[in-house]
Every structure is written in C-alpha cells, then in structure tokens.
Tab-separated table of C-alpha atoms in Angstrom:
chain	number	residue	atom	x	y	z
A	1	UNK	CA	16.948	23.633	-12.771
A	2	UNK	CA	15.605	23.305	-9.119
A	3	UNK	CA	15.254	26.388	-7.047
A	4	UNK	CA	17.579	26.131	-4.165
A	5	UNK	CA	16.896	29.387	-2.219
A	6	UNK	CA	16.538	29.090	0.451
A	7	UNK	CA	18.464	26.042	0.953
A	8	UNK	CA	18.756	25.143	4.678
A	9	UNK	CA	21.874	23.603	6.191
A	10	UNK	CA	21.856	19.669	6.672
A	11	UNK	CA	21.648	19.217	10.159
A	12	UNK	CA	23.641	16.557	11.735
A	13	UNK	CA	23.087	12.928	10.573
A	14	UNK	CA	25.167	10.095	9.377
A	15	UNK	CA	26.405	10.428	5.889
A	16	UNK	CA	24.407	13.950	5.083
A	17	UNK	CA	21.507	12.793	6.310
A	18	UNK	CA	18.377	14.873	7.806
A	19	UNK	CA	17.927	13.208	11.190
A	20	UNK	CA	15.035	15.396	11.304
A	21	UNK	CA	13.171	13.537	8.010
A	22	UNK	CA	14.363	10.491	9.486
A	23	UNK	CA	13.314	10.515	12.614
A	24	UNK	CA	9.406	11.756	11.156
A	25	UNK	CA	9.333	9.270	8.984
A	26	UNK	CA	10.447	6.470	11.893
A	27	UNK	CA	7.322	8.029	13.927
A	28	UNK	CA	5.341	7.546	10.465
A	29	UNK	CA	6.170	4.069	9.895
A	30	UNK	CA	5.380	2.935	13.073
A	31	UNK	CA	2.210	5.161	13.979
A	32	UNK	CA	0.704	4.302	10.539
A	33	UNK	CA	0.489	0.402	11.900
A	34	UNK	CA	-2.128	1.445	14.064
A	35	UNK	CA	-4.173	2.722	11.627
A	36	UNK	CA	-3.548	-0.534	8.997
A	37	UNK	CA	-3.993	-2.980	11.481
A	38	UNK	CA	-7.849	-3.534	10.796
A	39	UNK	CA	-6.811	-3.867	7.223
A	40	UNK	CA	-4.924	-6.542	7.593
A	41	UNK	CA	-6.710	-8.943	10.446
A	42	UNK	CA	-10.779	-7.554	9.498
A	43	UNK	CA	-12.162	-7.389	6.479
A	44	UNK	CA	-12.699	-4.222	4.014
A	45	UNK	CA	-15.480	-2.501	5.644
A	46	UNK	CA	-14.057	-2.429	8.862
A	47	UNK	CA	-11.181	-0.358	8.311
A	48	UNK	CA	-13.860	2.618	8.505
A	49	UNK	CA	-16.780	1.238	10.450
A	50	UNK	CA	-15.978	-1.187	13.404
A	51	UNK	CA	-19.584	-2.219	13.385
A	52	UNK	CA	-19.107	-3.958	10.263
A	53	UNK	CA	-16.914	-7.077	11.879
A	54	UNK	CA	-15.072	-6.975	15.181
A	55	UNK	CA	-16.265	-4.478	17.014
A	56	UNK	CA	-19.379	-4.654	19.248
A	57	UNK	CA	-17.925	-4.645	22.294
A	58	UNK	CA	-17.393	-0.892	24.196
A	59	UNK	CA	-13.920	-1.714	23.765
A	60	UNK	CA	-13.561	-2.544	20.029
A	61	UNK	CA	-15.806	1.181	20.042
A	62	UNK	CA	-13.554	2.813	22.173
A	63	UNK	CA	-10.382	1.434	20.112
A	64	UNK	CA	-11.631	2.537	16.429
A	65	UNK	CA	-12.963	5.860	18.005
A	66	UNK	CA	-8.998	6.689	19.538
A	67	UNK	CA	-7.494	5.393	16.171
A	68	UNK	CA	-10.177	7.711	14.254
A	69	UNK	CA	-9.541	10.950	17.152
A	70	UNK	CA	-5.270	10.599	17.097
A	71	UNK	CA	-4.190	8.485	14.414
A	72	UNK	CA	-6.400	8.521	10.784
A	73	UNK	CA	-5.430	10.422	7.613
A	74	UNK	CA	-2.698	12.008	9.836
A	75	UNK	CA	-0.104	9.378	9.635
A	76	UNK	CA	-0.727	8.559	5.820
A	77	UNK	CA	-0.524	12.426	5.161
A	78	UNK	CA	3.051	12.698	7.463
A	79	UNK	CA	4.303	10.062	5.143
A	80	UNK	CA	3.148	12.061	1.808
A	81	UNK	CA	4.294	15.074	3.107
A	82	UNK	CA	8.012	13.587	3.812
A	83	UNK	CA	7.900	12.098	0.675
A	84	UNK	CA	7.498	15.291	-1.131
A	85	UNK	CA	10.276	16.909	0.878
A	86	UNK	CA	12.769	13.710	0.714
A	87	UNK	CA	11.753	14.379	-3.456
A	88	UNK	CA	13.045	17.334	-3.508
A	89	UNK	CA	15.902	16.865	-1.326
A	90	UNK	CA	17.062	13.896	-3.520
A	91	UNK	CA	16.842	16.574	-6.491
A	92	UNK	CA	18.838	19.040	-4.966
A	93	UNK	CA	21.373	16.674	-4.479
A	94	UNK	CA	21.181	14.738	-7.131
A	95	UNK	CA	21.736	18.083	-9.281
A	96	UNK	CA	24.317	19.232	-7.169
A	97	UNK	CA	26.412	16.426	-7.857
A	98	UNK	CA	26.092	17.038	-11.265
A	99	UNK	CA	23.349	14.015	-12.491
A	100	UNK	CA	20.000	14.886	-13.927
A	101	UNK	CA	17.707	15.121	-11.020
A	102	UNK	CA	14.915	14.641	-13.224
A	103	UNK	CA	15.723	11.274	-14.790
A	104	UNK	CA	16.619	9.753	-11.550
A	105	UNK	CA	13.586	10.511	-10.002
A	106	UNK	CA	11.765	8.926	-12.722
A	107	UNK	CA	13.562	6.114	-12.710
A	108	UNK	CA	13.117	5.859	-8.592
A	109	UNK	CA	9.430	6.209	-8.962
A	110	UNK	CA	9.396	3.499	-12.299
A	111	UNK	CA	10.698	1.128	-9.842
A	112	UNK	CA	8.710	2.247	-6.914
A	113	UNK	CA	5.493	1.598	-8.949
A	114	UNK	CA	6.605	-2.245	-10.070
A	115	UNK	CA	7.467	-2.865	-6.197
A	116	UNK	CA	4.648	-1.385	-4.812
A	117	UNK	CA	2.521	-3.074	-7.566
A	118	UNK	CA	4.086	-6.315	-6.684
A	119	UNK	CA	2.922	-5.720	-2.744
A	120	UNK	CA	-0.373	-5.173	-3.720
A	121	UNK	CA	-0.677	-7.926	-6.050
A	122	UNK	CA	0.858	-10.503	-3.722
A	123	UNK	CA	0.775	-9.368	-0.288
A	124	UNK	CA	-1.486	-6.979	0.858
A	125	UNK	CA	-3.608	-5.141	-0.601
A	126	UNK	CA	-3.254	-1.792	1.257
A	127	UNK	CA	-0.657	-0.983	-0.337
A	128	UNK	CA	0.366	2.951	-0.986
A	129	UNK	CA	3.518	2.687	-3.024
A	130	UNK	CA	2.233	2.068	-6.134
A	131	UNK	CA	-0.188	5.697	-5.741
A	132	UNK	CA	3.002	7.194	-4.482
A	133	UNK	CA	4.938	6.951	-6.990
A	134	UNK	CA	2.421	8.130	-9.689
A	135	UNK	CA	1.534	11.082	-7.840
A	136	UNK	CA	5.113	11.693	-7.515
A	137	UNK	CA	6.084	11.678	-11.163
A	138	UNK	CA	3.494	14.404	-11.419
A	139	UNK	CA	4.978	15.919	-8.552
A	140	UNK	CA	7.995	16.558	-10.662
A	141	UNK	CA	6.776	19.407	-12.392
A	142	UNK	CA	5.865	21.651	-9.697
A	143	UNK	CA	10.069	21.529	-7.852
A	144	UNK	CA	10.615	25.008	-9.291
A	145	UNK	CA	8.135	26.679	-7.180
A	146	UNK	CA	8.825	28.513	-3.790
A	147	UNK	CA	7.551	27.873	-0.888
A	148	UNK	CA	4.723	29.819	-0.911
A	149	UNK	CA	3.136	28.637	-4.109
A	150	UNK	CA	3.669	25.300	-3.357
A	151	UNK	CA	1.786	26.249	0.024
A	152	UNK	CA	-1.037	27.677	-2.123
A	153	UNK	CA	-1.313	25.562	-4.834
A	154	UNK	CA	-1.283	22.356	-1.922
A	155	UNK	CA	-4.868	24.821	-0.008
A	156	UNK	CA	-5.818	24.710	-3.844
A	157	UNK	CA	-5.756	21.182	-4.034
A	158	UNK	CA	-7.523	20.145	-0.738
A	159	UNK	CA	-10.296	22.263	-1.863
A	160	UNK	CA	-10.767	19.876	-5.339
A	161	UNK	CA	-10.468	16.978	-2.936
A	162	UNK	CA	-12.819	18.330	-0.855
A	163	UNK	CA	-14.867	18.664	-4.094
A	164	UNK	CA	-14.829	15.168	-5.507
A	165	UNK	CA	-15.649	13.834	-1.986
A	166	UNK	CA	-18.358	16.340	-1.915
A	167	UNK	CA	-19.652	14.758	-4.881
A	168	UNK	CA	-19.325	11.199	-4.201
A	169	UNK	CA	-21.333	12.032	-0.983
A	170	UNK	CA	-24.220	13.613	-3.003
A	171	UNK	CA	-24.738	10.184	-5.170
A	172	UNK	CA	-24.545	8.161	-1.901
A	173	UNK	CA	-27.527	10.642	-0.654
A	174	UNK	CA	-29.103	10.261	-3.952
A	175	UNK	CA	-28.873	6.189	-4.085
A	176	UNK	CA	-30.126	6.159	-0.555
A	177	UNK	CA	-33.832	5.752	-1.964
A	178	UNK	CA	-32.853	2.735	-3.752
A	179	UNK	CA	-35.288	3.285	-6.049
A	180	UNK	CA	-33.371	2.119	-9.604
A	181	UNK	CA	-31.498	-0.550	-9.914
A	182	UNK	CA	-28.150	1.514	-10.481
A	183	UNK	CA	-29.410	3.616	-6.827
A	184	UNK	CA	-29.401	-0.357	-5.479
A	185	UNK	CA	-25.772	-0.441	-7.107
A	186	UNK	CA	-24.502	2.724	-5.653
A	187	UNK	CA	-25.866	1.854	-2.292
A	188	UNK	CA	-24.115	-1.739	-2.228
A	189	UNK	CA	-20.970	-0.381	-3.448
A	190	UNK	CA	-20.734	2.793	-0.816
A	191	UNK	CA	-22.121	-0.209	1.682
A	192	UNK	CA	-19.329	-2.844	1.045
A	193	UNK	CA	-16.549	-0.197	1.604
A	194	UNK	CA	-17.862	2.129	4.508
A	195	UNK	CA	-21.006	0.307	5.443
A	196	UNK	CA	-21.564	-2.937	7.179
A	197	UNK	CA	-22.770	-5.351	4.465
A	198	UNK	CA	-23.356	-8.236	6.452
A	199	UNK	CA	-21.480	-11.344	6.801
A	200	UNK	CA	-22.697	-12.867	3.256
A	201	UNK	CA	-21.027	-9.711	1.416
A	202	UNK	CA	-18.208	-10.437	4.022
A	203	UNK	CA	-17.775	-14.291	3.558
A	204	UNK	CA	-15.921	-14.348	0.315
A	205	UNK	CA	-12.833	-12.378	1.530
A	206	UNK	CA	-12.963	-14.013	4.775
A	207	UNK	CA	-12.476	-17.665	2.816
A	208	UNK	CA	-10.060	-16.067	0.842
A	209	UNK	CA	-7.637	-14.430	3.296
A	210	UNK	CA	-8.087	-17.954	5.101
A	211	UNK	CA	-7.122	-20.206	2.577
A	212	UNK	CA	-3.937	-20.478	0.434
A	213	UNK	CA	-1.361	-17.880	-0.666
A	214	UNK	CA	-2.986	-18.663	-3.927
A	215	UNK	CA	-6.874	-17.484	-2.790
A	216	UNK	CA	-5.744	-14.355	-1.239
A	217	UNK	CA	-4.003	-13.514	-4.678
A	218	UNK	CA	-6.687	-14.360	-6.406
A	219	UNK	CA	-9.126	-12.579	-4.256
A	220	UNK	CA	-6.593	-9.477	-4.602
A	221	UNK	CA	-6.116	-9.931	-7.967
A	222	UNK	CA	-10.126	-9.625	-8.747
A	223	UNK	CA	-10.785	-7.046	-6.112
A	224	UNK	CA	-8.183	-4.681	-5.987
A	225	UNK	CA	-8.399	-0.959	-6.499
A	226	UNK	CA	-6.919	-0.122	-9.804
A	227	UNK	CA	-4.162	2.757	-9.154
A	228	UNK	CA	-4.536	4.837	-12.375
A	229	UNK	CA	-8.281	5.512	-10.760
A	230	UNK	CA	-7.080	6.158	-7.549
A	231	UNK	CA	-5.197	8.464	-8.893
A	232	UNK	CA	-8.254	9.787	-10.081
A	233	UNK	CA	-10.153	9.677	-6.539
A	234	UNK	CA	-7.708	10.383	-3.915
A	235	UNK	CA	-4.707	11.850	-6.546
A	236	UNK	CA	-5.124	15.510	-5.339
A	237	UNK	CA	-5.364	14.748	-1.923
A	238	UNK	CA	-1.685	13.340	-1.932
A	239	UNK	CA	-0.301	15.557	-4.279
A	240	UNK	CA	-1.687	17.921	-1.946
A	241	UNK	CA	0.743	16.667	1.090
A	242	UNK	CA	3.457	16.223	-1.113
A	243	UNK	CA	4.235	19.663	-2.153
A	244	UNK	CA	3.502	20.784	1.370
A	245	UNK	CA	6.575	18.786	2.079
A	246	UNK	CA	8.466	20.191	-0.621
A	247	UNK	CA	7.643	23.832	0.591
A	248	UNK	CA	8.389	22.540	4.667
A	249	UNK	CA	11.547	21.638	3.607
A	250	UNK	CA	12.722	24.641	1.267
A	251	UNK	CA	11.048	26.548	3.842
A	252	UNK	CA	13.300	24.887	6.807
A	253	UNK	CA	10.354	23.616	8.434
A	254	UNK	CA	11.526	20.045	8.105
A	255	UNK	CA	15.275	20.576	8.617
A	256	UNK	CA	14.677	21.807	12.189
A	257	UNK	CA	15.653	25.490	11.230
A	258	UNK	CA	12.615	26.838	13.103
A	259	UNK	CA	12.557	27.980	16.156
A	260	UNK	CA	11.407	25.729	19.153
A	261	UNK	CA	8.601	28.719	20.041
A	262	UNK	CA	7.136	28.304	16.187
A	263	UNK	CA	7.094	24.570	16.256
A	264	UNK	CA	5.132	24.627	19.635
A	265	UNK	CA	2.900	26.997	17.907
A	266	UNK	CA	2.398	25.179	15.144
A	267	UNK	CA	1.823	21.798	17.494
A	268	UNK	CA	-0.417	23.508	19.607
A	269	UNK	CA	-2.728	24.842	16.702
A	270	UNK	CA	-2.561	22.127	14.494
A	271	UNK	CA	-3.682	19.514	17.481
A	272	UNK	CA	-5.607	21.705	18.961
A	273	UNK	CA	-7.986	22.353	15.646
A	274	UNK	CA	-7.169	18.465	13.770
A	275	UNK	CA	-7.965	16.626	17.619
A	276	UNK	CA	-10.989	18.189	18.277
A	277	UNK	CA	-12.333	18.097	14.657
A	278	UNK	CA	-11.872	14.653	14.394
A	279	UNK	CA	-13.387	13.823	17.873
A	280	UNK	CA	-16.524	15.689	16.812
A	281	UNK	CA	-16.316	13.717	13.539
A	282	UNK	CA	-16.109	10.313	15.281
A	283	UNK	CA	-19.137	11.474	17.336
A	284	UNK	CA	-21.271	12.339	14.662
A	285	UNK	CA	-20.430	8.770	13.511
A	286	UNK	CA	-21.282	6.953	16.211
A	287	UNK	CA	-24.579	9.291	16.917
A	288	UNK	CA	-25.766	7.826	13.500
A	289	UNK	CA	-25.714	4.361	14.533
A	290	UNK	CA	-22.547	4.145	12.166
A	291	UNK	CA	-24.569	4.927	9.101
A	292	UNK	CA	-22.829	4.631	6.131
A	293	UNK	CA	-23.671	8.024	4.878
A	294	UNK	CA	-21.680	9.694	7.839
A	295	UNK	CA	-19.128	7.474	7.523
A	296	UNK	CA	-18.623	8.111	4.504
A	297	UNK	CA	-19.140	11.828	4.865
A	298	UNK	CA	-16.576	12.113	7.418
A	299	UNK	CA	-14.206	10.183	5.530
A	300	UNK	CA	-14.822	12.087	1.975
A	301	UNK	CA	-15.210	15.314	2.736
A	302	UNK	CA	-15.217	16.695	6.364
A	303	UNK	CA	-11.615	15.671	7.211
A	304	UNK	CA	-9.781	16.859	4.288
A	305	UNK	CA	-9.330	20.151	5.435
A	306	UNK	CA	-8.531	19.042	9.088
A	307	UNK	CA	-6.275	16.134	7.763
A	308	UNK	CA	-3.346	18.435	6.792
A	309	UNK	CA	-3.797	20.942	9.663
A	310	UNK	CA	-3.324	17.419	11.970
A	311	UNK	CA	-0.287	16.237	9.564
A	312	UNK	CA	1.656	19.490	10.246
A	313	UNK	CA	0.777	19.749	14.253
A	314	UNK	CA	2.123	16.418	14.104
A	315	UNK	CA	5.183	16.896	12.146
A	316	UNK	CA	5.988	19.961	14.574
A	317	UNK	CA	5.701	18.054	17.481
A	318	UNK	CA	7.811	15.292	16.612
A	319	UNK	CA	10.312	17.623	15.663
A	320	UNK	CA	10.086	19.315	19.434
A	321	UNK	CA	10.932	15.970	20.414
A	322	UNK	CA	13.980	15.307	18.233
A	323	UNK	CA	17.198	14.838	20.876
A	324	UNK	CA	20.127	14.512	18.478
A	325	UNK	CA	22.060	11.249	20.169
A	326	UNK	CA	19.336	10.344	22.671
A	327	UNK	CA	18.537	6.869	22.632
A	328	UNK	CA	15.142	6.872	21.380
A	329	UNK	CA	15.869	9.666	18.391
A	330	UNK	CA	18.445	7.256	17.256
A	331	UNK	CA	16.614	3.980	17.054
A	332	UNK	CA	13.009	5.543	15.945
A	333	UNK	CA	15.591	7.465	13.174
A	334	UNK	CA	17.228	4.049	12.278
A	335	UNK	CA	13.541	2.835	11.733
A	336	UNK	CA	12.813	5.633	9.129
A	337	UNK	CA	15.733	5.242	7.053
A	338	UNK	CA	14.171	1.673	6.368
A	339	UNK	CA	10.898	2.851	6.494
A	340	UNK	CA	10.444	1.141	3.201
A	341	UNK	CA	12.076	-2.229	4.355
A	342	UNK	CA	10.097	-1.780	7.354
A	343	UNK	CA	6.750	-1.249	5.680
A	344	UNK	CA	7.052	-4.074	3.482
A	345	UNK	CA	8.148	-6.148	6.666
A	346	UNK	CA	5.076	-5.351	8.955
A	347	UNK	CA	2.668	-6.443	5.598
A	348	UNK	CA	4.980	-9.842	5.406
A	349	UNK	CA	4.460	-10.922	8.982
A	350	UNK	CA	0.882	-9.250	9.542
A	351	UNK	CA	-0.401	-11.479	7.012
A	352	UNK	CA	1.297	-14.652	7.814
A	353	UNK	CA	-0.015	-13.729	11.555
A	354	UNK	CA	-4.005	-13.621	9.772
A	355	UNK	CA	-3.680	-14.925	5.850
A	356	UNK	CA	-4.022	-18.684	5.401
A	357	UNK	CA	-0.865	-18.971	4.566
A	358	UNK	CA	0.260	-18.718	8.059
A	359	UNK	CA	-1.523	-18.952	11.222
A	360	UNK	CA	-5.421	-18.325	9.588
A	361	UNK	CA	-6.409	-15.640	12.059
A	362	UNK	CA	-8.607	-13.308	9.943
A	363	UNK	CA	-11.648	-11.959	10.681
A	364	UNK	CA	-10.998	-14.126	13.862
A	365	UNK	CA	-10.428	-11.624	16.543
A	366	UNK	CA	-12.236	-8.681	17.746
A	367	UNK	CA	-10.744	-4.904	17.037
A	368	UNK	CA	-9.108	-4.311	20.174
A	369	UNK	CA	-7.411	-7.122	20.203
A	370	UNK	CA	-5.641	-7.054	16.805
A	371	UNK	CA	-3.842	-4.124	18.851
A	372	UNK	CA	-1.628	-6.223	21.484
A	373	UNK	CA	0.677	-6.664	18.625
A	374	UNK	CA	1.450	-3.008	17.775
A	375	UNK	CA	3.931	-3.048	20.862
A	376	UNK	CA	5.588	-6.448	19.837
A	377	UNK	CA	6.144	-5.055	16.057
A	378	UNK	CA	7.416	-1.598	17.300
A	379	UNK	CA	9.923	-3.324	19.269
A	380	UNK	CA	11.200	-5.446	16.433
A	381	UNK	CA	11.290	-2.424	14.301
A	382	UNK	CA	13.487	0.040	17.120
A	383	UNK	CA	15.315	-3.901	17.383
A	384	UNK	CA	16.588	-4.507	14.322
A	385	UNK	CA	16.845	-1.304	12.437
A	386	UNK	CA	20.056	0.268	13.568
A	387	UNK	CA	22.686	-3.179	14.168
A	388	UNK	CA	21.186	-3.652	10.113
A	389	UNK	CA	22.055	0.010	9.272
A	390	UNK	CA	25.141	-0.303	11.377
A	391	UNK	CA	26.528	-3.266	9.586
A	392	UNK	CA	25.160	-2.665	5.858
A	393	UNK	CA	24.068	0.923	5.735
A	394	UNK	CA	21.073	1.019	4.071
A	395	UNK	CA	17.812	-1.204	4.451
A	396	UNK	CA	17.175	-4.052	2.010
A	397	UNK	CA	14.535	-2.647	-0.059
A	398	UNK	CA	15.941	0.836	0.199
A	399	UNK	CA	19.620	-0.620	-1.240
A	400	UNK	CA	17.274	-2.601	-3.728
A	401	UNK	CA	15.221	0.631	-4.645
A	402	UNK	CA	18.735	2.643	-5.250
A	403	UNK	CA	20.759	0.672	-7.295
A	404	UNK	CA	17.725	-0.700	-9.695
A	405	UNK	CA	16.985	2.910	-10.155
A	406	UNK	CA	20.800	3.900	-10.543
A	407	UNK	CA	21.310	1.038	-13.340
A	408	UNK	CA	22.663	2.767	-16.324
A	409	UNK	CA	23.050	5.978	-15.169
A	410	UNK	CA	26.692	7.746	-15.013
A	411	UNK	CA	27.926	4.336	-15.639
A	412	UNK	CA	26.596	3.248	-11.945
C-alpha cells in the first residue's frame, strides 16, 4: 500500500493534472536539446570534448563551455527526478481508484523499455527510455518510504555513484602508461568516448550516420551501449534522482505547496553552488588541453554531487516562474504533457536534418552552429503541442504508452 501522508492538494490543471510537473518537464524537454544536440550532428566523443570534432574555433569553445556551465547532467537529472515523482503520483492514483498500482506500473515501464529500445535501435542512439524504465521497476520498491528516507537513501546513492566513477577514473590513471596491451585497451576505450581519437577512430561512424537508414542501424546495432550494463554504470545515479522526485513530491516540493521565500532559497543555493562548480569544472578542462583524464574526471566523479544540487535549484526556479494561465506556462506545460511525443519527435527530425537518410549533414558543421536550430525546434514544440492536446488530449506516444500498458487490465 503506498504511503499517502502527506498528500498535497492537486493544484489547478486540466483534468487533475499538476501544471507544476508539467510545466518542469516542458522546461526539461526542451532544455535537454541543448545538451543532445552534439549527439546527434558530431560524433561520440564530442558530446564531452569539443576538441574531438567541431570545435576549434573560440566559438565552438565558448558554446560547449556554456552548455557544460548551465545545461549538463542538470536537465537529464530534472527529467529523472520528475519521473520519480510522476511514478509515484500515477501510484497514488492508480490505487486510489481502486487498480493495483503496482502492476500498472510494470506494465508502463514493460512497454517503456520495448519503445525506448526500439529508439535506440532505429533512431538514435541516445536514447534514455530504455534505462528509465529499468531503473524505474526497481524504483518500485522503495514508494513506501517518506520523504526523508527517500532523501537519504537518494545522498546514499550519489555517494556509490560517486564511487564507481571514482574507480573508473583510477584505471584510466592506471592505463595512462600504456604499458600492457590491456593499459593500450583501456586507454583507447576511455579515448574514443571522452578523448579525441582522431579522425580514423572517427571515420566509421561518420560513413555510417551518412549513408543509408540501413548503415546507421547497423552501426547502432554493433555499437550501442547495452542497457542491462548501464544499469550497472550509471543505475544509481538515476535511481538516485528518481526517489528525490518521489520525496519532492510527497514532500510538496513539486506540487507548488512551498512557499515562494523557500523556492528562492532553494534556487539561489542550488545555482549558486551547481553554477559555479561546474564553471570551475569546465576550467579545469580546458586548462588540461582537454585531456581525457579530466574530462573524464569531471564527468565521472566531480559532478555527481553538484549534479543534483543544480537539478533541484533548477526545479525551484522554474517553479518561481510558474504563472497559472500566462501564455508561456501554458504552451511550455502543453509541451511537457507530450514530453514523450516530443522527445521522440526532436530524435526523428534531428536525424533526418544530419543521418543519411535525410539531408547528410553529420559531422559536417562546427559546434556552434548545430545550435541555430534549438530556437526553430522550440518553436515547433510551444507550436504544436497545445492545438494537438486541445483537439485529442493526450500526445501520440503518450496515448500509445497508456492504452498498450492498460490492455487487459480492469477489462480496459
């Protein structure tokens, strides 16, 4: 049985909603393109280390350093977070209308797994849905808790992430003598994913993502992460965001039920320690000559404590901003309740913009550039969300996602 106490009030929204979640998770959906955009147009490295392809000019620096300062970790950890707390909101109300909470959710995250498996498979291969929902079936058995376990057990579990990283970091040190051949091994891998391998490493992706939907697959197919090792790797780290959403919502933290003087507290802390951290991070990057051991240092270990802090300064400050009716709450709200739909949609026209498939732009264009299309796809988002939610309710993939995981339950 879940633990409703304290249960805060719904605050106004269509159909029960939480304008609140769904205005954080509009912000999420669209702030979180900033940070995928290298994925899709640049090739692996580069997500991490500009110097690998794309970015020699000041600007292309200057770009990657502002997307590593305001934007990194953050906007992955907002979503986690409000995907714990929408967990255990569905729960609550899936109990309170008399279902068993616990099977739907299982079903929701069997289906969330095929569909995100299917995205990484065939479309992109950043995909986060398929680590999403195997985190959240383990989730499940931590609903019961308050609000102040959950907050302890979610410190707990930074600290092991912070751990593993810690490790990894210690056998890229090791291998940097590359003095055996499985040193030379180590050194190559931690090079090809935070390093800058050169452009013969880099070549067979960059033929792939330019040739047919069929060599992309391929190329995915052979080279993708496999999620039951993720799970492994960076497992903690999201369950760690997820049950700090479940205890900000049974807290009232996500529901608005805070005062406006604590959420401007908790903004002003959690910016003012996550903005600075991450600006001396990106410094001690670029100090290094973009060595691969402090990138990968920085992105292992020294922001996992500062990631969360960041997440929940910006979660508060979106929330300051919430107008309930105002123009702009509306249509970045209308975006979150098809943050799935919308999600899905930015991979689908990002890679037709780069992939072969479509217009053959990868790897073609430098960092800052990739960027002049955030504004174009955060129109079309704010665009097209609400007239679709206004004439059908629900998004696509989100109507998809409900009824496959309804199918045989209570007869729906």
């Amino acid at each position: 049985m879940i633990d409703h106490s304290p249960s805060p009030p719904v605050p106004s929204g269509d159909r029960g909603r939480l304008l609140t979640l769904d205005a954080l998770r509009g912000v999420a959906v669209m702030a979180i393109l900033l940070a995928n955009m290298p994925g899709f147009a640049l090739p692996d490295p580069a997500y991490s280390n500009p110097r690998a392809w794309g970015g020699d000019r000041a600007i292309d620096i200057a770009v990657w350093a502002l997307t590593e300062i305001f934007v990194n970790g953050r906007m992955r950890g907002l979503f986690s977070l409000l995907f714990g707390g929408s967990m255990l909101l569905m729960l609550q109300r899936a109990e309170d209308a008399g279902e068993n909470g616990a099977t739907l959710h299982l079903r929701r995250m069997a289906v969330l797994f095929v569909l995100g498996m299917i995205h990484l498979s065939f479309i992109w291969t950043g995909d986060i849905l398929a680590h999403y929902a195997l985190v959240g079936t383990i989730a499940l058995g931590f609903v019961d808790m308050s609000a102040r376990r959950l907050l302890v057990l979610a410190v707990v579990l930074t600290g092991f992430s912070m751990a593993l990283g810690a490790l990894d970091c210690l056998g890229l040190f090791a291998a940097a003598a590359r003095d055996t051949p499985q040193a030379v091994a180590l050194w190559n891998a931690y090079q090809a994913a935070f390093g800058t391998p050169g452009p013969a490493v880099l070549m067979p992706e960059i033929i792939a993502m330019r040739g047919s939907w069929g060599d992309a697959t391929a190329f995915r197919l052979a080279n993708n992460g496999n999620p039951l090792l993720d799970l492994i790797s960076i497992g903690p780290e999201t369950l760690s965001a997820m049950l700090l959403g479940m205890a900000a919502l049974r807290s009232g933290f996500l529901t608005g039920q805070w005062s406006r003087s604590t959420y401007r507290r908790c903004a002003v802390l959690g910016l003012g320690i996550s903005l600075p951290a991450y600006a001396a991070m990106a410094a001690m990057v670029m100090a290094s000559g973009y060595d691969v051991r402090a990138v990968a240092l920085t992105q292992l270990f020294l922001q996992a404590p500062v990631r969360l802090i960041g997440t929940i300064g910006y979660a508060a400050f979106v929330l300051l901003l919430v107008r309930p009716g105002g123009w702009w709450t509306t249509r970045i709200a209308a975006a979150g309740r098809m943050a799935f739909t919308n999600y899905i949609a930015t991979s689908v026209v990002m890679t037709f913009v780069f992939y072969g498939h479509g217009l053959g732009q990868f790897a073609q264009w430098h960092r800052a550039s990739i960027y002049l299309l955030i504004p174009v796809a955060w129109a079309l988002m704010l665009a097209w969300s609400k007239p679709w939610l206004d004439r059908f309710g629900q998004g696509p993939l989100e109507r998809l996602w409900r009824v496959t995981a309804r199918t045989g339950l209570s007869g729906r």
